[in-house]
Amino acid sequence: MTSIGEALVSQLVERDVEVVFGIPGVHTVELYRGLATSGIRHITPRHEQGAGFMADGYARVSGKPGVAFVITGPGLANTLTAMGQARADSVPMLVVSGVNTLSSLGKGLGHLHELPDQRAMAQTVALLSERVEAAEELTPALDRAYAPFSTGRPGPTHIEIPLDVAGSEYTSASATSAKPAVHVCDSDQIAQVCEMLAGAKSAVILAGGGARWSGVPLQKLAETLGAPVVQTVNARGVMFDHPLGVPASASLNAVRALIESADVVLAVGTELGQTDYDMYATGKMAAMKSLIRIDLCPDQLARYEAELAIVGEASVALDAINAQLSGATANHHGQDVAAKTRQEAYEEIGPEMRALCEVLTAMREAVPNAISVGDSVYPIYAGNLYYDHDRPAGWFNAATGFGALGFGIPAAIGAALAEPTAPVICIAGDGGAQFSLPELMCAVDENLPITFVIWNNFGYQEIATSMQAVGVTVLGCDPTPPDFEHVAASCGMPFWRIGAEPETVAATLKMAQATDGPRLIEIRAPNQSHNVS
């Protein structure tokens, strides 16, 4: 007999799932029945939130949905934070959970892991939540859960399978899952875009995370137009070291001025969200003349009015524009304008953030083409303001959007599993690292060559600074960190404790790359102590 749980695993294999992140429990035993012989690699985190963050990091690097198996009740609840981060950043993630027996649902009978309505809880974060109650419902539920990954703005989806259903016989016919949609942009709209761009004298392109895999057509269009390209955090690397690239936050005054000077603004794969375009919460976005938007999600396009809104995948739309664009005259001053904006933006972020950017640049040069995964920590804040990365989709963190602490360590593990040949560097603070410190042992179990960099300023320095800025007495911002040398020793990891000088950081990173498996570097932040008051 093939059970519904086994059929689920088989259908995940058919959908090219190679890795599942999960902690088995009594409510998911039947999901594991066919896993050992399926060819899917199972990764065991130390907490379900870690499973979600690992699935997130895996998806961002692989371009495929990350998959997590979690138990009923607390397991799913623990995963919600990671699902929230994935939703904010449009990351495809499938969370499969158990749920109590069908006959008990909603009755408050005091069963193990019971919730009043588990799906209702999941639906507050997930794009959709499905329940499989019979064999014939499995494939349609998977089709619906996978649909947002290929037909719209991706994000987390959820499927729950009751205890008494997962182990029952799979009697349905062979699966005939839906095929991914083929994106075709409206030809009349593409013609309108080409007409607007051909007539532009000072076009500017805004590239978001939806354009991170579209570097070739994006660069081609930018060069045709002589248009500077402003990259949000999730698009960094798509225009590395390009004279038209502006790897700086659109919240900076210099970048806002560039956007407002444009006679046509083309926004590709960006939601135009606050944490990218108004992180200082001024309440105003840069004014955009003749705004053209390209996005997979019609609902997202409706949230910010544009002169022309095109539903479509970034690379498809850009290829169509490049194929049809004629008569455009490149702005010969575009490179000069981009260079001026870069210089002014770099000056604007101030000496403290510039010093941190120098550390990031030293790290990039010491370990080229690395995947850099970050938590909410000072060097990441600095990089999000101004930093040019040398790998598309290789710079991402949780300091924008949902802003979940604890993201860095597990997401780096997911990234390393998605791209085993790439060096992975995780940058976390001493505070954020403590949210997910046990996940270091998952990296040890899998022998992943990740360099974990802990920026230790002995507390929540960014929060303390924010409290001081508004005259609030600093409280609760100085949790004592562990001795990271002892943490590394307990995990069997090589360890270095260094200062924050760029040359020291670079030299240590190079040494670390010569070791096998995970390793840990603690950087003692300058001018910091346990007292952040």
XYZ file of C-alpha atoms in Angstrom:
533
model
C 0.000 0.000 0.000
C 1.135 3.515 -0.798
C 0.025 6.043 1.799
C -0.986 9.643 1.167
C 2.158 10.730 3.022
C 4.301 8.643 0.672
C 2.428 9.995 -2.348
C 3.136 13.533 -1.151
C 6.866 12.824 -1.081
C 6.739 11.216 -4.528
C 4.958 14.221 -5.974
C 7.507 16.567 -4.422
C 10.208 14.564 -6.202
C 8.276 15.044 -9.458
C 8.323 18.784 -8.766
C 12.131 18.722 -8.547
C 12.351 19.047 -4.764
C 15.861 18.021 -3.710
C 16.005 19.199 -0.095
C 13.480 19.253 2.764
C 14.103 21.054 6.056
C 12.323 19.653 9.073
C 12.240 18.272 12.589
C 10.283 15.016 12.666
C 7.614 14.570 15.318
C 4.769 12.248 16.139
C 2.462 14.340 13.957
C 4.674 14.075 10.854
C 5.858 10.472 11.080
C 3.710 9.465 8.114
C 5.238 12.229 5.966
C 8.641 10.661 6.602
C 7.624 7.120 5.594
C 8.761 7.532 1.997
C 11.408 10.205 2.514
C 14.445 8.007 3.187
C 14.200 6.236 -0.176
C 12.996 9.235 -2.192
C 16.367 10.794 -3.011
C 15.336 13.996 -1.228
C 17.976 15.224 1.203
C 16.604 15.846 4.685
C 18.169 18.583 6.818
C 17.430 18.717 10.546
C 17.484 22.217 12.047
C 17.294 22.811 15.804
C 14.075 24.832 15.719
C 11.201 25.089 13.257
C 11.894 28.776 12.722
C 15.325 27.670 11.555
C 13.674 25.257 9.126
C 11.738 28.144 7.599
C 14.752 30.428 7.366
C 16.808 27.623 5.795
C 14.078 27.059 3.220
C 14.122 30.817 2.546
C 17.892 30.949 1.993
C 17.738 27.848 -0.183
C 15.011 29.379 -2.356
C 16.772 32.723 -2.799
C 19.907 31.053 -4.117
C 18.448 28.118 -6.052
C 15.448 29.941 -7.517
C 13.327 26.917 -6.529
C 10.798 26.762 -3.686
C 12.240 25.890 -0.298
C 10.289 23.125 1.445
C 9.834 22.600 5.193
C 8.109 19.769 7.087
C 6.873 20.847 10.532
C 4.646 19.379 13.212
C 1.143 20.440 14.141
C 0.555 23.434 16.424
C 3.845 24.724 17.887
C 5.853 23.508 14.901
C 3.805 25.526 12.459
C 3.564 28.459 14.872
C 7.358 28.512 15.185
C 7.642 28.677 11.397
C 5.352 31.704 10.991
C 8.147 34.245 11.511
C 10.157 32.731 8.673
C 7.037 32.648 6.519
C 6.517 36.343 7.253
C 10.037 37.150 6.045
C 9.486 35.073 2.906
C 6.226 36.837 2.179
C 7.772 40.283 2.586
C 10.606 39.401 0.197
C 8.560 37.347 -2.306
C 10.449 34.122 -1.594
C 8.792 30.832 -2.720
C 8.356 28.481 0.233
C 6.138 25.457 0.840
C 5.447 24.536 4.460
C 3.854 21.120 4.986
C 2.484 20.410 8.440
C 0.444 17.825 10.210
C -2.821 18.612 11.969
C -4.954 16.629 14.395
C -7.480 14.042 13.227
C -10.336 15.281 11.081
C -12.998 14.351 13.598
C -11.325 16.412 16.340
C -10.677 19.674 14.507
C -12.176 22.774 16.077
C -13.674 20.929 19.047
C -11.193 21.886 21.773
C -10.774 18.330 23.037
C -7.319 18.956 24.478
C -5.409 16.877 21.950
C -1.642 17.177 21.669
C -0.542 20.297 19.734
C -4.161 21.345 19.266
C -5.076 24.807 17.974
C -8.593 26.243 17.557
C -8.010 26.699 13.821
C -4.526 25.991 12.492
C -5.303 26.969 8.910
C -6.709 30.319 10.024
C -3.433 30.995 11.810
C -1.403 30.026 8.749
C -3.569 32.125 6.441
C -2.556 35.305 8.274
C 0.910 34.880 6.740
C 0.726 32.351 3.919
C -0.516 33.218 0.455
C -2.833 30.255 0.850
C -3.372 27.328 3.201
C -4.747 23.989 1.962
C -5.966 20.909 3.822
C -5.814 17.452 2.260
C -8.699 15.360 3.545
C -8.716 12.580 0.929
C -6.388 11.003 -1.640
C -7.955 12.766 -4.622
C -7.295 16.152 -2.990
C -3.510 15.791 -2.765
C -2.446 16.731 -6.297
C -4.915 19.636 -6.665
C -3.750 20.988 -3.287
C -0.121 20.815 -4.398
C -1.014 22.483 -7.695
C -2.671 25.356 -5.864
C 0.214 25.640 -3.397
C 2.749 25.756 -6.239
C 0.758 28.125 -8.454
C 2.030 31.378 -6.862
C 5.607 30.238 -7.458
C 5.143 30.506 -11.220
C 2.057 32.604 -11.922
C 2.387 35.608 -9.642
C 4.315 37.154 -6.828
C 5.826 34.228 -4.903
C 5.712 33.765 -1.172
C 5.005 31.086 1.427
C 2.201 28.569 1.001
C 0.979 25.917 3.425
C -0.515 22.425 3.221
C -1.747 20.517 6.267
C -2.524 16.802 6.344
C -4.533 15.382 9.273
C -3.016 12.545 11.268
C -5.616 10.033 10.165
C -5.298 11.060 6.516
C -1.495 11.008 6.109
C -1.272 7.292 6.806
C -4.322 6.242 4.827
C -4.126 4.571 1.429
C -3.435 6.689 -1.625
C -6.074 5.470 -4.033
C -6.091 8.352 -6.504
C -5.039 8.000 -10.134
C -1.521 8.928 -11.203
C -0.690 12.541 -10.552
C -1.112 14.952 -13.445
C 0.093 18.163 -11.917
C -0.425 21.526 -13.571
C 2.389 22.852 -15.730
C 4.013 26.180 -14.868
C 2.501 29.115 -16.681
C 4.360 30.676 -19.583
C 4.563 34.438 -19.144
C 3.701 36.465 -22.223
C 3.639 40.237 -21.933
C 0.975 42.287 -23.680
C 2.461 43.311 -27.038
C 0.578 46.617 -27.173
C 1.915 47.556 -23.748
C 5.457 46.620 -24.767
C 5.056 48.895 -27.807
C 3.933 51.722 -25.484
C 6.935 51.173 -23.236
C 9.275 51.298 -26.215
C 7.683 54.519 -27.413
C 8.069 56.137 -23.980
C 11.669 54.990 -23.581
C 12.632 55.997 -27.126
C 11.464 59.521 -26.367
C 13.209 59.742 -23.010
C 16.228 61.963 -22.537
C 17.035 61.091 -18.925
C 15.498 57.708 -18.109
C 16.257 55.968 -14.811
C 15.692 52.263 -14.079
C 14.741 50.954 -10.629
C 15.645 47.271 -10.240
C 14.131 45.234 -7.412
C 14.455 41.659 -6.242
C 12.240 40.519 -9.105
C 15.017 41.532 -11.512
C 17.870 39.762 -9.743
C 18.042 36.988 -12.358
C 17.720 39.426 -15.276
C 21.163 40.969 -15.397
C 21.865 40.466 -19.105
C 18.698 42.079 -20.535
C 18.730 44.725 -17.796
C 22.280 45.805 -18.630
C 21.509 45.771 -22.341
C 18.530 48.085 -21.910
C 20.422 50.372 -19.552
C 23.257 50.724 -22.065
C 20.865 51.366 -24.936
C 19.234 54.182 -22.986
C 22.271 55.389 -21.070
C 20.039 54.992 -18.011
C 21.400 54.748 -14.448
C 20.106 51.661 -12.636
C 19.225 52.004 -8.952
C 19.281 48.598 -7.220
C 17.292 47.749 -4.131
C 18.839 45.468 -1.509
C 17.580 42.278 -3.160
C 18.828 43.356 -6.590
C 22.417 44.036 -5.561
C 24.922 42.270 -7.785
C 22.838 42.535 -10.932
C 24.908 45.518 -12.183
C 28.188 44.896 -10.367
C 30.894 47.461 -11.129
C 28.900 48.784 -14.085
C 29.319 52.502 -14.878
C 25.519 52.876 -14.976
C 24.988 51.023 -11.690
C 23.831 52.823 -8.545
C 24.069 50.256 -5.706
C 22.623 52.619 -3.118
C 19.389 52.958 -1.202
C 16.628 54.917 -2.885
C 15.966 56.422 0.556
C 19.121 58.528 0.300
C 18.674 62.117 -0.818
C 21.234 61.758 -3.599
C 19.383 58.803 -5.092
C 16.009 60.466 -4.636
C 17.328 63.455 -6.561
C 18.433 61.151 -9.383
C 14.992 59.536 -9.557
C 13.213 62.890 -9.529
C 15.436 64.206 -12.331
C 14.322 61.433 -14.704
C 11.777 62.132 -17.417
C 10.841 58.412 -17.498
C 11.215 55.931 -14.623
C 11.133 52.202 -15.369
C 10.576 50.131 -12.197
C 11.279 46.414 -12.708
C 10.396 43.806 -10.102
C 10.158 46.189 -7.168
C 7.201 46.772 -4.864
C 8.398 50.336 -4.148
C 8.225 49.508 -0.443
C 9.113 51.737 2.471
C 12.227 49.915 3.649
C 13.817 50.414 0.225
C 12.443 53.822 -0.775
C 11.611 55.615 2.503
C 13.515 53.864 5.270
C 13.786 57.122 7.211
C 9.964 57.255 7.333
C 9.576 60.737 5.879
C 6.173 59.752 4.553
C 7.148 60.644 1.004
C 8.538 58.702 -1.921
C 10.699 60.303 -4.573
C 8.434 61.816 -7.219
C 8.502 59.715 -10.392
C 7.577 61.175 -13.762
C 6.129 58.865 -16.429
C 6.425 55.800 -14.206
C 6.391 52.396 -15.942
C 6.097 49.324 -13.715
C 6.799 45.675 -14.536
C 5.785 43.126 -11.923
C 4.460 39.573 -11.749
C 1.674 40.537 -9.370
C -1.378 42.546 -10.545
C -2.323 43.312 -6.937
C 1.123 44.738 -6.310
C 0.906 46.903 -9.423
C -2.404 48.298 -8.191
C -0.891 49.472 -4.899
C 1.242 52.205 -6.463
C -0.156 54.083 -9.409
C 1.853 54.141 -12.610
C 1.332 55.620 -16.047
C 1.806 52.136 -17.474
C 1.704 48.843 -15.524
C 2.735 45.574 -17.145
C 2.068 42.180 -15.606
C 5.015 39.970 -16.427
C 8.253 38.350 -15.394
C 11.202 40.736 -15.484
C 13.462 38.917 -17.943
C 10.595 38.181 -20.341
C 9.477 41.807 -20.355
C 13.011 43.156 -20.687
C 13.777 40.785 -23.563
C 10.615 41.953 -25.328
C 11.514 45.617 -24.823
C 15.072 45.088 -26.054
C 13.775 43.276 -29.149
C 11.355 46.034 -30.112
C 13.074 49.190 -28.915
C 14.201 51.339 -31.810
C 14.946 54.985 -32.273
C 16.249 55.438 -28.737
C 19.135 57.842 -28.291
C 21.374 56.962 -25.373
C 21.825 59.603 -22.720
C 25.544 60.260 -23.109
C 25.607 61.842 -19.657
C 24.076 58.773 -17.990
C 27.365 57.356 -16.776
C 28.442 60.736 -15.403
C 25.100 61.131 -13.634
C 25.386 57.634 -12.156
C 28.953 58.324 -10.994
C 27.909 61.605 -9.397
C 25.029 59.904 -7.614
C 27.292 57.138 -6.327
C 29.772 59.656 -4.955
C 27.116 61.823 -3.321
C 25.316 58.821 -1.850
C 28.554 57.467 -0.409
C 29.329 60.826 1.183
C 25.784 61.085 2.504
C 25.882 57.891 4.573
C 28.550 59.403 6.851
C 31.941 58.251 8.160
C 30.697 55.452 10.445
C 28.732 53.724 7.706
C 31.517 54.332 5.159
C 33.964 52.563 7.489
C 31.625 49.577 7.634
C 31.289 49.587 3.850
C 35.077 49.417 3.617
C 34.959 46.259 5.732
C 32.344 44.769 3.400
C 34.419 45.667 0.352
C 37.472 44.019 1.929
C 35.403 40.886 2.542
C 34.220 40.849 -1.069
C 37.741 41.203 -2.398
C 39.091 38.539 -0.040
C 36.404 36.017 -1.026
C 35.173 36.833 -4.544
C 31.793 35.643 -5.793
C 30.584 34.737 -2.325
C 26.969 34.530 -1.210
C 26.641 37.034 1.634
C 23.721 36.415 3.972
C 22.962 38.930 6.682
C 20.972 39.472 9.829
C 19.923 42.858 11.215
C 23.337 44.189 12.245
C 25.342 47.373 11.673
C 27.515 46.200 8.729
C 24.377 44.977 6.956
C 22.604 48.282 7.546
C 25.616 50.004 6.016
C 25.701 47.669 3.030
C 21.998 48.121 2.406
C 22.623 51.856 2.241
C 25.589 51.556 -0.111
C 27.340 48.401 -1.268
C 28.019 46.786 -4.651
C 28.140 42.988 -4.594
C 29.863 40.835 -7.195
C 27.274 38.049 -7.466
C 23.639 38.405 -8.592
C 21.250 37.198 -5.863
C 24.321 36.916 -3.647
C 23.515 39.708 -1.176
C 20.395 39.284 0.921
C 19.399 39.792 4.515
C 16.515 40.310 6.926
C 17.147 43.998 7.603
C 14.462 45.099 5.138
C 10.801 44.191 4.794
C 9.686 41.982 7.692
C 13.020 42.433 9.476
C 13.207 39.160 11.417
C 16.180 38.746 13.752
C 17.790 35.327 13.729
C 17.559 35.015 9.946
C 21.256 35.041 9.079
C 22.636 31.757 10.435
C 19.904 29.395 9.185
C 19.414 31.244 5.886
C 23.137 30.890 5.213
C 22.790 27.134 5.751
C 19.993 27.021 3.183
C 22.101 29.057 0.764
C 25.086 26.740 1.134
C 22.920 23.697 0.425
C 21.499 25.365 -2.672
C 24.917 26.218 -4.109
C 27.558 23.861 -2.686
C 30.356 25.237 -4.877
C 29.964 28.865 -3.750
C 31.606 30.354 -0.673
C 28.984 31.516 1.833
C 29.534 34.253 4.397
C 27.002 34.910 7.140
C 27.142 38.284 8.900
C 25.215 38.423 12.174
C 25.341 40.520 15.319
C 25.943 39.101 18.771
C 22.301 39.811 19.624
C 20.707 38.439 16.466
C 23.000 35.400 16.469
C 21.588 34.350 19.837
C 18.152 33.967 18.250
C 19.392 31.020 16.192
C 22.807 30.055 17.600
C 21.937 26.332 17.922
C 21.630 26.130 14.119
C 25.432 26.255 13.967
C 25.349 22.552 14.759
C 23.243 21.919 11.674
C 26.089 23.420 9.618
C 28.476 21.104 11.471
C 26.285 18.043 10.823
C 26.215 18.818 7.102
C 29.890 19.906 6.989
C 28.985 23.096 5.154
C 31.856 25.481 4.310
C 30.175 28.588 5.731
C 32.101 31.413 7.355
C 29.985 32.755 10.210
C 31.045 36.304 11.046
C 29.752 37.653 14.363
C 29.859 41.443 14.688
C 30.065 41.745 18.467
C 29.136 45.118 19.920
C 27.871 43.558 23.151
C 24.214 44.319 22.800
C 21.490 45.810 20.658
C 23.541 48.874 19.762
C 21.269 50.034 16.935
C 18.245 49.987 19.245
C 20.169 51.751 22.003
C 21.171 54.476 19.571
C 17.564 54.867 18.439
C 16.367 55.197 22.038
C 19.022 57.780 22.797
C 18.102 59.760 19.683
C 14.565 60.355 20.967
C 15.466 60.883 24.601
C 14.355 57.491 25.926
C 16.406 55.953 28.708
C 18.222 52.966 27.251
C 16.868 49.773 28.748
C 17.058 46.138 27.721
C 19.741 46.670 25.099
C 22.723 45.036 26.780
C 22.150 41.265 26.907
C 25.483 39.629 27.673
C 26.680 37.579 24.684
C 28.263 34.169 25.131
C 31.981 33.678 24.769
C 32.020 32.950 21.052
C 35.391 31.227 21.266
C 33.819 28.679 23.599
C 30.761 28.450 21.339
C 33.003 27.625 18.393
C 34.947 25.075 20.455
C 31.728 23.373 21.583
C 30.724 23.076 17.912
C 34.156 21.880 16.839
C 34.682 24.922 14.626
C 37.878 26.851 13.905
C 37.719 30.286 15.547
C 39.315 33.697 15.185
C 38.737 36.835 17.266
C 39.831 40.003 15.457
C 39.354 43.735 15.217
C 37.348 45.500 12.548
C 40.209 46.798 10.399
C 39.465 45.956 6.745
C 42.899 44.454 6.094
C 42.631 42.237 9.194
C 39.159 41.072 8.233
C 40.296 40.261 4.696
C 43.359 38.325 5.836
C 41.352 36.308 8.359
C 38.657 35.471 5.827
C 41.320 34.149 3.466
C 42.747 31.955 6.223
C 39.286 30.699 7.109
C 38.607 29.615 3.530
C 41.494 27.176 3.769
C 39.743 25.174 6.500
C 37.122 22.481 5.990
C 33.529 22.782 7.112
C 32.020 25.721 8.997
C 34.127 28.237 10.833
C 33.442 31.224 13.093
C 35.041 34.671 13.156
C 34.210 37.138 15.906
C 34.826 40.783 15.065
C 34.998 42.982 18.128
C 33.255 46.181 17.064
C 35.303 49.336 17.654
C 34.528 51.611 20.603
C 31.926 49.249 22.067
C 31.572 47.783 25.531
C 28.970 45.974 27.589
C 27.513 49.327 28.595
C 25.444 50.763 25.733
C 23.687 53.391 27.815
